[in-house]
Amino acid sequence: MDFLTAMKISGSALKAERTRANIASMNLANANTTRTIEGGPYKAKSVIFGAKRLEGSFQETYNSVSDKLRKVEVVKVVEDKTPFKEIYDPSHPDADANGIVKMPNVNVVEQMVDLMSARRDFEANVAALDSIKTMALRALDISR
């Protein structure tokens, strides 16, 4: 595996983790949103990752190691199907006739854990990129 292939793999992970952090941030920002453009309370979203074959040069395609390498990609963003939380607040403008308000199905604790996990994964991939860069620079120093 050459240095650029390793950088492509880590780069794909950085992009995927950035999307995960953006979705968790959006869920946290809308944890109390009771009106959306679609109508009703905000629905929490989550990211689904998938492995994607690493596309490379013709020679890499026939290399057995390169054939097993996979990048990560965001397959899709899905809405959480858990039911909305209902609270009793007759003074709320979105309360129904019984005083019940439907609140978003965002679990703040889960979103914070997801955000911290995305951050740690992002940092791990940045460390991998730094290691690859250091290895490449050392290889250039040897060739001088």
GROMACS .gro file of C-alpha atoms in nm, residues 11-108:
model
   98
   11GLY     CA    1  -0.961   1.105   0.433
   12SER     CA    2  -1.282   0.913   0.365
   13ALA     CA    3  -1.314   0.844   0.739
   14LEU     CA    4  -1.265   1.214   0.818
   15LYS     CA    5  -1.542   1.305   0.575
   16ALA     CA    6  -1.778   1.041   0.720
   17GLU     CA    7  -1.711   1.143   1.080
   18ARG     CA    8  -1.765   1.508   0.993
   19THR     CA    9  -2.110   1.415   0.858
   20ARG     CA   10  -2.184   1.220   1.177
   21ALA     CA   11  -2.082   1.518   1.391
   22ASN     CA   12  -2.297   1.751   1.179
   23ILE     CA   13  -2.603   1.527   1.220
   24ALA     CA   14  -2.550   1.496   1.599
   25SER     CA   15  -2.512   1.875   1.622
   26MET     CA   16  -2.830   1.926   1.422
   27ASN     CA   17  -3.017   1.684   1.650
   28LEU     CA   18  -2.892   1.865   1.961
   29ALA     CA   19  -2.981   2.205   1.816
   30ASN     CA   20  -3.336   2.089   1.744
   31ALA     CA   21  -3.393   1.897   2.070
   32ASN     CA   22  -3.677   2.136   2.161
   33THR     CA   23  -3.812   2.222   1.815
   34THR     CA   24  -4.186   2.158   1.806
   35ARG     CA   25  -4.255   2.316   1.465
   36THR     CA   26  -4.077   2.216   1.146
   37ILE     CA   27  -4.131   2.303   0.781
   38GLU     CA   28  -4.268   1.951   0.727
   39GLY     CA   29  -4.508   2.002   1.018
   40GLY     CA   30  -4.492   1.854   1.367
   41PRO     CA   31  -4.191   1.818   1.593
   42TYR     CA   32  -3.836   1.763   1.472
   43LYS     CA   33  -3.745   1.399   1.398
   44ALA     CA   34  -3.400   1.286   1.510
   45LYS     CA   35  -3.168   1.164   1.235
   46SER     CA   36  -2.879   0.919   1.235
   47VAL     CA   37  -2.602   0.831   0.990
   48ILE     CA   38  -2.544   0.488   0.838
   49PHE     CA   39  -2.187   0.409   0.733
   50GLY     CA   40  -2.085   0.160   0.470
   51ALA     CA   41  -1.759   0.021   0.337
   52LYS     CA   42  -1.673   0.127  -0.014
   53ARG     CA   43  -1.423  -0.040  -0.237
   54LEU     CA   44  -1.107   0.161  -0.281
   55GLU     CA   45  -1.070   0.253  -0.646
   56GLY     CA   46  -0.714   0.280  -0.760
   57SER     CA   47  -0.490   0.231  -1.056
   58PHE     CA   48  -0.500  -0.076  -1.276
   59GLN     CA   49  -0.200  -0.226  -1.102
   60GLU     CA   50  -0.354  -0.170  -0.759
   61THR     CA   51  -0.673  -0.341  -0.868
   62TYR     CA   52  -0.482  -0.660  -0.935
   63ASN     CA   53  -0.281  -0.637  -0.619
   64SER     CA   54  -0.430  -0.873  -0.361
   65VAL     CA   55  -0.374  -0.633  -0.071
   66SER     CA   56  -0.538  -0.342  -0.250
   67ASP     CA   57  -0.841  -0.556  -0.330
   68LYS     CA   58  -0.916  -0.594   0.040
   69LEU     CA   59  -0.886  -0.226   0.129
   70ARG     CA   60  -1.206  -0.035   0.194
   71LYS     CA   61  -1.290   0.330   0.245
   72VAL     CA   62  -1.585   0.441   0.454
   73GLU     CA   63  -1.876   0.637   0.318
   74VAL     CA   64  -2.204   0.769   0.445
   75VAL     CA   65  -2.464   0.542   0.287
   76LYS     CA   66  -2.757   0.754   0.398
   77VAL     CA   67  -2.905   0.964   0.674
   78VAL     CA   68  -3.220   0.811   0.823
   79GLU     CA   69  -3.487   0.948   1.054
   80ASP     CA   70  -3.528   0.795   1.397
   81LYS     CA   71  -3.856   0.603   1.420
   82THR     CA   72  -3.898   0.627   1.796
   83PRO     CA   73  -4.219   0.802   1.901
   84PHE     CA   74  -4.225   1.165   2.002
   85LYS     CA   75  -4.210   1.256   2.368
   86GLU     CA   76  -4.533   1.400   2.503
   87ILE     CA   77  -4.536   1.655   2.782
   88TYR     CA   78  -4.822   1.831   2.953
   89ASP     CA   79  -4.790   2.207   2.903
   90PRO     CA   80  -5.123   2.380   2.830
   91SER     CA   81  -4.949   2.718   2.800
   92HIS     CA   82  -4.734   2.603   2.505
   93PRO     CA   83  -4.853   2.744   2.168
   94ASP     CA   84  -4.829   2.396   2.008
   95ALA     CA   85  -5.033   2.221   2.279
   96ASP     CA   86  -5.340   2.028   2.166
   97ALA     CA   87  -5.686   2.057   2.324
   98ASN     CA   88  -5.574   1.837   2.617
   99GLY     CA   89  -5.262   2.047   2.682
  100ILE     CA   90  -5.025   1.783   2.543
  101VAL     CA   91  -4.722   1.898   2.342
  102LYS     CA   92  -4.533   1.658   2.119
  103MET     CA   93  -4.159   1.710   2.160
  104PRO     CA   94  -3.881   1.586   1.928
  105ASN     CA   95  -3.757   1.229   1.975
  106VAL     CA   96  -3.401   1.351   2.036
  107ASN     CA   97  -3.220   1.182   2.324
  108VAL     CA   98  -2.965   1.446   2.427
   0.00000   0.00000   0.00000
